[in-house]
Short mmCIF file of C-alpha atoms in Angstrom, two decimals:
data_model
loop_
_atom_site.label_atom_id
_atom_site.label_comp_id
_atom_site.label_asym_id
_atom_site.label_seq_id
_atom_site.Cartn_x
_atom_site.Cartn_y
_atom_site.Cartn_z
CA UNK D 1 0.00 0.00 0.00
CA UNK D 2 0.99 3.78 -0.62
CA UNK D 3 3.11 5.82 1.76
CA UNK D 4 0.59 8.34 1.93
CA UNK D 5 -2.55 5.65 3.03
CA UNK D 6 -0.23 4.36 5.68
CA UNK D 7 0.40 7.47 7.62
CA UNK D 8 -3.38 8.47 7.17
CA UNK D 9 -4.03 4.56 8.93
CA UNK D 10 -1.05 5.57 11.46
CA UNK D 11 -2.93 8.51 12.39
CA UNK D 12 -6.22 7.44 12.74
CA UNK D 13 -4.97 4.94 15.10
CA UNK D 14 -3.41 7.00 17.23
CA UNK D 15 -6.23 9.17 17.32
CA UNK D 16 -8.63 6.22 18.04
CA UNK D 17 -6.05 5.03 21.11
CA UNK D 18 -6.34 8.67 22.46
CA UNK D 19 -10.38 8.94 22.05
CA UNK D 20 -10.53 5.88 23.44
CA UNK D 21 -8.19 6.46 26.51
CA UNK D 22 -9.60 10.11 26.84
CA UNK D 23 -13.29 7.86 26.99
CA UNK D 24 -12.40 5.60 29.53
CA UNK D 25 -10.96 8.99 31.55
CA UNK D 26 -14.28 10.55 31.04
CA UNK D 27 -16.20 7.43 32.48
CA UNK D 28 -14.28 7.72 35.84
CA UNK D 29 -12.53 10.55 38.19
CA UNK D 30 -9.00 10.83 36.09
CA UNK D 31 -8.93 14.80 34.77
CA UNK D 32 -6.76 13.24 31.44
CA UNK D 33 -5.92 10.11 30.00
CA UNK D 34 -5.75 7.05 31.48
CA UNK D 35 -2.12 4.94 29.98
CA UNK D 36 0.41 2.56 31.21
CA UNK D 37 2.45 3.79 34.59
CA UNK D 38 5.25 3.47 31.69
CA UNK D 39 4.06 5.80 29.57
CA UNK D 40 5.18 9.01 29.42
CA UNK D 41 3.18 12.16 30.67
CA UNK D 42 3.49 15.82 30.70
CA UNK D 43 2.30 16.07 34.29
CA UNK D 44 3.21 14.23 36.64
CA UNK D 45 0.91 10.81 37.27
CA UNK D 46 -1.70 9.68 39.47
CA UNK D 47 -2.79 6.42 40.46
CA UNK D 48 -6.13 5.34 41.67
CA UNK D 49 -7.97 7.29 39.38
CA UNK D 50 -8.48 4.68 36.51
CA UNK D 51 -9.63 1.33 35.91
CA UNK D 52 -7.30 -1.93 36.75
CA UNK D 53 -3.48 -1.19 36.91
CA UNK D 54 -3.79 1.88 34.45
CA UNK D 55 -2.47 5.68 36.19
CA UNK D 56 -3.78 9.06 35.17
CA UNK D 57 -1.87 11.56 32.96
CA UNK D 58 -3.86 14.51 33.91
CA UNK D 59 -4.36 17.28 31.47
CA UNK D 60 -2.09 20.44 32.00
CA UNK D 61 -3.85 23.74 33.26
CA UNK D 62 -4.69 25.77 31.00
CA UNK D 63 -5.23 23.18 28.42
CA UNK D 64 -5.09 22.86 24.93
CA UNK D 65 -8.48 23.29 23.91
CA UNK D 66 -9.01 26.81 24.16
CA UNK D 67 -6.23 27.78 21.68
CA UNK D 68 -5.81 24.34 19.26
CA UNK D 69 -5.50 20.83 19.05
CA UNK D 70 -3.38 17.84 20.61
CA UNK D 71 -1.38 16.29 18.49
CA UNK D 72 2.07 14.12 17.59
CA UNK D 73 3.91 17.06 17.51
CA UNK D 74 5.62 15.43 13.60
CA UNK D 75 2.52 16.23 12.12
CA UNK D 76 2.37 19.45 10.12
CA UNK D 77 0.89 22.49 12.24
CA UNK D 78 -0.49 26.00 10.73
CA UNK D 79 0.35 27.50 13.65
CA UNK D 80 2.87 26.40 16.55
CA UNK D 81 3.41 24.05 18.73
CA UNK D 82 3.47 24.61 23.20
CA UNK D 83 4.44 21.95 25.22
CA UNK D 84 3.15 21.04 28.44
CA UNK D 85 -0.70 21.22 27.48
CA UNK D 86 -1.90 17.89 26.46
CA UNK D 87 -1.91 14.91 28.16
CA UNK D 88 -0.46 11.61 27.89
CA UNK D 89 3.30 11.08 25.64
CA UNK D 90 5.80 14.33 25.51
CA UNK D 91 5.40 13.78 21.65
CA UNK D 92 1.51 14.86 21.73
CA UNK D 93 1.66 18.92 21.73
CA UNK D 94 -0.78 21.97 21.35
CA UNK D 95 -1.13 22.88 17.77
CA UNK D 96 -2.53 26.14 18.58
CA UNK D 97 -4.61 28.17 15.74
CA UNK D 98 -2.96 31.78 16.25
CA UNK D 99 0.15 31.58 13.67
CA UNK D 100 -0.77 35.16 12.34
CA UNK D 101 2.25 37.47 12.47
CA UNK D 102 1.17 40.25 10.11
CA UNK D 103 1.82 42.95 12.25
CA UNK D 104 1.77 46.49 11.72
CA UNK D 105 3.72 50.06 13.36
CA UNK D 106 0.11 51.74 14.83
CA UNK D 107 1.68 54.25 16.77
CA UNK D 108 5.38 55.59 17.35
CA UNK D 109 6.36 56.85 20.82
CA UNK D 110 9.45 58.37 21.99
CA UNK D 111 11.08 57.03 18.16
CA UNK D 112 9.36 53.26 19.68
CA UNK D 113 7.40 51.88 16.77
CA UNK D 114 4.53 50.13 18.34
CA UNK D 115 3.04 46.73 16.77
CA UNK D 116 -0.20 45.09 16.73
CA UNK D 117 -0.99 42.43 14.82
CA UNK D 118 -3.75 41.97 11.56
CA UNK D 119 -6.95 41.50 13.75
CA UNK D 120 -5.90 41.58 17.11
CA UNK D 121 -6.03 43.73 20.30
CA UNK D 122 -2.33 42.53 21.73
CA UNK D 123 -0.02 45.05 20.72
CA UNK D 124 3.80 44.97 21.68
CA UNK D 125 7.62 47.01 21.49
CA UNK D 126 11.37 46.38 21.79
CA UNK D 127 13.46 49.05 23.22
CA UNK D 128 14.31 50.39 26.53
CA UNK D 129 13.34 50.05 30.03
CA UNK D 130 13.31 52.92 32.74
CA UNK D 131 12.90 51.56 35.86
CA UNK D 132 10.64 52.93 38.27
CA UNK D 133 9.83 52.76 42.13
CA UNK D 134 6.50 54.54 42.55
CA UNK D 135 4.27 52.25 44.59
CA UNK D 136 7.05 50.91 46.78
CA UNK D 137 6.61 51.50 50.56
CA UNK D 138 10.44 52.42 51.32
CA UNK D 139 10.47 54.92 47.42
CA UNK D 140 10.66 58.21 49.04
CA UNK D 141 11.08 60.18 52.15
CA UNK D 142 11.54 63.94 53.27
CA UNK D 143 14.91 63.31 53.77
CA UNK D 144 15.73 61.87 50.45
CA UNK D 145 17.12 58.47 51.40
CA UNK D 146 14.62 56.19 50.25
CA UNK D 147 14.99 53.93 47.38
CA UNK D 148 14.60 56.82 45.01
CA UNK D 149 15.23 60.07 44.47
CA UNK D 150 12.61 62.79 45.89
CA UNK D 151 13.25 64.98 42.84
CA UNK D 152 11.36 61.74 40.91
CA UNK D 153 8.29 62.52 42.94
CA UNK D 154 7.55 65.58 41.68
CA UNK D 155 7.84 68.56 43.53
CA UNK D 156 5.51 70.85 46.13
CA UNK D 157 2.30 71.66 44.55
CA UNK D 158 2.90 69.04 41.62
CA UNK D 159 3.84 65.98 43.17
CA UNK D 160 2.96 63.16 40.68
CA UNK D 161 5.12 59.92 42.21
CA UNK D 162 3.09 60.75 45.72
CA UNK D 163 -0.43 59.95 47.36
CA UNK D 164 -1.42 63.56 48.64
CA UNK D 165 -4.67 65.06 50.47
CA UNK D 166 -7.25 67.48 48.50
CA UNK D 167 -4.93 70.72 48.93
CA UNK D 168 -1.49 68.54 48.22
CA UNK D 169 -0.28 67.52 51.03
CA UNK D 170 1.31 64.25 50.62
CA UNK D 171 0.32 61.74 53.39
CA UNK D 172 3.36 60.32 55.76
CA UNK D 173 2.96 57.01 56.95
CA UNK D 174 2.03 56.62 60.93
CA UNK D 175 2.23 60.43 60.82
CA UNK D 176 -0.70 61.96 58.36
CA UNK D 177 -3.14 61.20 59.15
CA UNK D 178 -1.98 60.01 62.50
CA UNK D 179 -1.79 56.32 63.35
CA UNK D 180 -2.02 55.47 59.30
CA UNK D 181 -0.83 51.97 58.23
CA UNK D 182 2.92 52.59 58.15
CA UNK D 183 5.41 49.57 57.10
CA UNK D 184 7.76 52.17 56.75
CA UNK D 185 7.00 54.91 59.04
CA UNK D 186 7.69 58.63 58.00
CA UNK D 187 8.10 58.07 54.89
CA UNK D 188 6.02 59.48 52.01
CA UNK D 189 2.49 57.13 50.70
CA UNK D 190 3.94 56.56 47.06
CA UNK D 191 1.54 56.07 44.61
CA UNK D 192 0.70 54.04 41.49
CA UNK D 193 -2.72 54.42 38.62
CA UNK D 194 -3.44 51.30 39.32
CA UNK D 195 -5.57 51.46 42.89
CA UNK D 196 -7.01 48.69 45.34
CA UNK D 197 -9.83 51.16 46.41
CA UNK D 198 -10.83 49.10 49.30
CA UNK D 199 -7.97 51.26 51.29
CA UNK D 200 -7.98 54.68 51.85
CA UNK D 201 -5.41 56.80 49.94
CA UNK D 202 -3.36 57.37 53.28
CA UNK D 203 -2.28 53.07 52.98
CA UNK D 204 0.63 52.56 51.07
CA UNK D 205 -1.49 48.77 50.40
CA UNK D 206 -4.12 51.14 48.19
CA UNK D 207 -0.92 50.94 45.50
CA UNK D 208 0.99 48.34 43.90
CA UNK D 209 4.44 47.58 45.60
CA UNK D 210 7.34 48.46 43.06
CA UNK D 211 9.41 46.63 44.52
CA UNK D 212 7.33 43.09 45.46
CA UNK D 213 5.27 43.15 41.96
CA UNK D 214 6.27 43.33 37.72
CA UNK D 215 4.42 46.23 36.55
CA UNK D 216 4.89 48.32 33.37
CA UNK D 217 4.32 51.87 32.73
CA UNK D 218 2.00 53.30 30.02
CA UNK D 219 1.69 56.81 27.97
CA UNK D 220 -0.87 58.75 29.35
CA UNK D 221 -3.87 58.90 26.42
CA UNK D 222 -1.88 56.20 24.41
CA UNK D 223 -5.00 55.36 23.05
CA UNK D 224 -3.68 51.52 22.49
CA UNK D 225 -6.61 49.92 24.22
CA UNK D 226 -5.34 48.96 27.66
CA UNK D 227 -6.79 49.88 30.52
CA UNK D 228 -4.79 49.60 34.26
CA UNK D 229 -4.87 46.03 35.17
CA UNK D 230 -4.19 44.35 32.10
CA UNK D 231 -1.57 42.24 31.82
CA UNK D 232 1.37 41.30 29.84
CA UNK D 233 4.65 39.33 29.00
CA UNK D 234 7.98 40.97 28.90
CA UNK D 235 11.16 39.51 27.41
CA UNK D 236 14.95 40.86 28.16
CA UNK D 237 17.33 39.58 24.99
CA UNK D 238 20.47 39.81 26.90
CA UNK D 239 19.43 37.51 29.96
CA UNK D 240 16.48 35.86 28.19
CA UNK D 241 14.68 36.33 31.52
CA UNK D 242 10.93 36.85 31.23
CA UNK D 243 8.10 37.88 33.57
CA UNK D 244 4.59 38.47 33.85
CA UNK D 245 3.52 41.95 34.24
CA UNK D 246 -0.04 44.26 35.19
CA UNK D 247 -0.29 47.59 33.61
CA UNK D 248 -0.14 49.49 36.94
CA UNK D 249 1.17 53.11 36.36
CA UNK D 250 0.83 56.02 33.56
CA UNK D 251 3.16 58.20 32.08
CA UNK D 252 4.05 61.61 29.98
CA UNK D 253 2.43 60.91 26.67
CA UNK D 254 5.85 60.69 24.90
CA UNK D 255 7.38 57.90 26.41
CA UNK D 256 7.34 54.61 26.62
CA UNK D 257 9.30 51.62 28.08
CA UNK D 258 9.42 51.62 32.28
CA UNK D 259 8.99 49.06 34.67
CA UNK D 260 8.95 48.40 38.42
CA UNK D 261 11.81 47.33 40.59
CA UNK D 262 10.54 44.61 40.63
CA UNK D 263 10.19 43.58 36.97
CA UNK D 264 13.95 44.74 36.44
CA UNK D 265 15.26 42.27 39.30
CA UNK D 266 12.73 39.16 37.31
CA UNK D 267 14.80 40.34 33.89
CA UNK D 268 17.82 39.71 35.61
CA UNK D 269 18.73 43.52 35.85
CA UNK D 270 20.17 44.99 39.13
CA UNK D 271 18.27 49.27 39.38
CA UNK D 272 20.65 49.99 41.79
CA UNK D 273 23.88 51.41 42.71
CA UNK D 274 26.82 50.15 44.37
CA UNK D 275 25.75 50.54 47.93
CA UNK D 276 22.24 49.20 46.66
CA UNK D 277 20.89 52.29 48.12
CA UNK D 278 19.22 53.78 45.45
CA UNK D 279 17.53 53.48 42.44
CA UNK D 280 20.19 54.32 39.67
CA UNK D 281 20.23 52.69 36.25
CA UNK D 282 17.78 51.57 33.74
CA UNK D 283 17.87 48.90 30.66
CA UNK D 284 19.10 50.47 27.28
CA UNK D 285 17.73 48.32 24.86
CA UNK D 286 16.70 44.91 24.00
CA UNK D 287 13.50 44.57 26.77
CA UNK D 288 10.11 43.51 24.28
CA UNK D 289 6.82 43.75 25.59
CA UNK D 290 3.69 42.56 24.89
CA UNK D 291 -0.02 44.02 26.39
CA UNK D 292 -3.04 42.09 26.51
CA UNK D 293 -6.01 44.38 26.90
CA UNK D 294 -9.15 43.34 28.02
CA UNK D 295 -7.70 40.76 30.39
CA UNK D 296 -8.39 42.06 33.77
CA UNK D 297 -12.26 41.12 34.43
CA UNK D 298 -12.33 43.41 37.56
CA UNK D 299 -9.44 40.98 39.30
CA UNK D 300 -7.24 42.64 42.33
CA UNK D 301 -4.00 42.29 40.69
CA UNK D 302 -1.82 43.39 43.61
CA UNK D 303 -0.03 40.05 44.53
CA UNK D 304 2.79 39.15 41.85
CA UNK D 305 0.94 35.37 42.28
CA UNK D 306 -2.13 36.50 40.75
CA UNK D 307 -0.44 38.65 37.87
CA UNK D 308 1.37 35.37 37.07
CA UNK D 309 -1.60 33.10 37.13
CA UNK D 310 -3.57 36.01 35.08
CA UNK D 311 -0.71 36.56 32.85
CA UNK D 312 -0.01 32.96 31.80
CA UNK D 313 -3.22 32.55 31.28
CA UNK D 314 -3.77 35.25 28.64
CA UNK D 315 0.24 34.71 27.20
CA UNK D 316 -1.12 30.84 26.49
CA UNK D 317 -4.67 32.01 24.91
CA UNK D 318 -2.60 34.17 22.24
CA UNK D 319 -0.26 31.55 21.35
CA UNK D 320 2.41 31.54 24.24
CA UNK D 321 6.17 31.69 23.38
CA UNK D 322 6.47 29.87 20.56
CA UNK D 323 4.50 32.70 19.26
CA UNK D 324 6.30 35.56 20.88
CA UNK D 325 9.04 34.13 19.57
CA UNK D 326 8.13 34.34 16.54
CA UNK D 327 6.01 37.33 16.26
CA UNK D 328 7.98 39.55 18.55
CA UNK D 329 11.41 38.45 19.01
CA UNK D 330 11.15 37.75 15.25
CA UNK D 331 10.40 41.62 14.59
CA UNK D 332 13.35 43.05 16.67
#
């Protein structure tokens, strides 16, 4: 018989050995496939779950079926293949749909030509990254010797890196208004766009933690379709470090490229000087970033836990990094 009828018979049986398994799985309590102890599995096995002497290759979370098809990973695939979210042999991988990389300069900022793909909200950049302590408990202080520098802040009647009252006044932890939540007391209430409105602006917790949590920075009116919350996936070239990120601050309309603290330190990036005193340096080049609007459904994003488990969730959805790879990586 032909070459070609064999492999079509080849693959029908395997795809008759995985309905089946995948129908015995469905019968009982196994969350997968039920296979040999033997067999390989992307996850790590359980036992008890299936019928006779047969263990449970439970299907990764989140799984394939929201963004492709399992499948032996040497069959031909329009898109790309992810690892890690099907169940049962390493060879059976995600095919996912999204292979689209037609993507187009929207919007320049700063000389930063920003991409967004044919169809698609996601829009991403490669270039620098300022880093930036707003948020952060320990940022500022009146006598300048907080992580960064007061001048960053802003200045007295214009103090844009600071919580302040209705006439300006910024708010001092422990001290104004008296007795106010202060994990570093006397120091200034730094402030972030993002906001936990369950706590009064006088709580440093009201504002995401520069230093604890991987946030990025925004133009003000960058009309890209974010909004503060979203998430994202950020890449550094010369580490290859990545991290999860929330959209958590806004800046002058002309810029773009600034993180947290806490991003740089995920990137594999040291902010700050010698003495590790202060907030110093920044990334020149080489950082890409993608946004995902629309991907914060009212979520408290103020743990770095949740903006992982949020941001993996949405990075997987649009194709994950065999995509980024390819779409953004490949553009730089």
């Amino acid at each position: 018989f032909s070459s070609t009828l064999g492999l079509s018979m080849w693959i029908a049986a395997v795809a008759g050995v995985m309905a089946a398994a995948a129908s015995v799985a469905s019968g009982g309590a196994c969350p997968g496939v039920c296979q040999s102890s033997s067999s390989p599995c992307n996850s790590p096995l359980q036992h008890g779950l299936c019928p006779g002497d047969a263990a449970c290759c439970p299907v990764a979370t989140p799984d394939c079926s929201n963004i492709g098809q399992c499948q032996i990973n040497s069959l031909p695939c329009s898109g790309v293949y992810q690892h890690g979210l099907c169940p049962g042999s390493s060879a059976v991988e995600c095919c996912t749909q999204n292979a689209n990389c037609n993507a187009n300069v929207v919007k320049s900022i700063g000389g930063t030509p920003i991409r967004q793909i044919e169809g698609e909200s996601a829009f991403f950049w490669t270039g620098k990254l300022d880093v930036d302590a707003d948020g952060a408990p320990n940022a500022y202080n009146p006598q300048d010797t907080g992580i960064d520098f007061l001048a960053n802040a802003g200045h007295a009647g214009d103090w844009w890196g600071l919580s302040c009252d209705g006439s300006g006044t910024p708010y001092v932890q422990g001290k104004y208004p008296p007795g106010s939540y202060a994990p570093f007391p006397g120091y200034y209430v730094s402030g972030t766009s993002y906001e936990d409105t369950d706590y009064a602006e006088s709580d440093t917790r009201r504002f995401l933690n520069a230093v604890n949590v991987s946030f990025i920075v925004l133009p003000l009116k960058s009309n890209l379709g974010a909004s503060l919350g979203d998430v994202g996936f950020v890449h550094y070239a010369k580490t290859n470090k990545t991290a999860f990120v929330v959209y958590g601050d806004e800046g002058p309309p002309s810029q773009i490229g600034e993180g947290s603290v806490g991003l740089a330190m995920s990137l594999g990036f040291d902010p700050f000087n010698s003495h590790h005193t202060k907030v110093c340096c920044g990334i020149d080049d080489g950082v890409s970033t993608i946004v995902f609007p629309n991907t914060n459904n009212g979520q408290k994003l103020f743990d770095q836990t949740d903006v992982d488990r949020v941001g993996g969730q949405a990075f997987a959805a649009w194709g994950g990094w065999a995509r980024f790879q390819k779409c953004v990586l490949g553009m730089s």
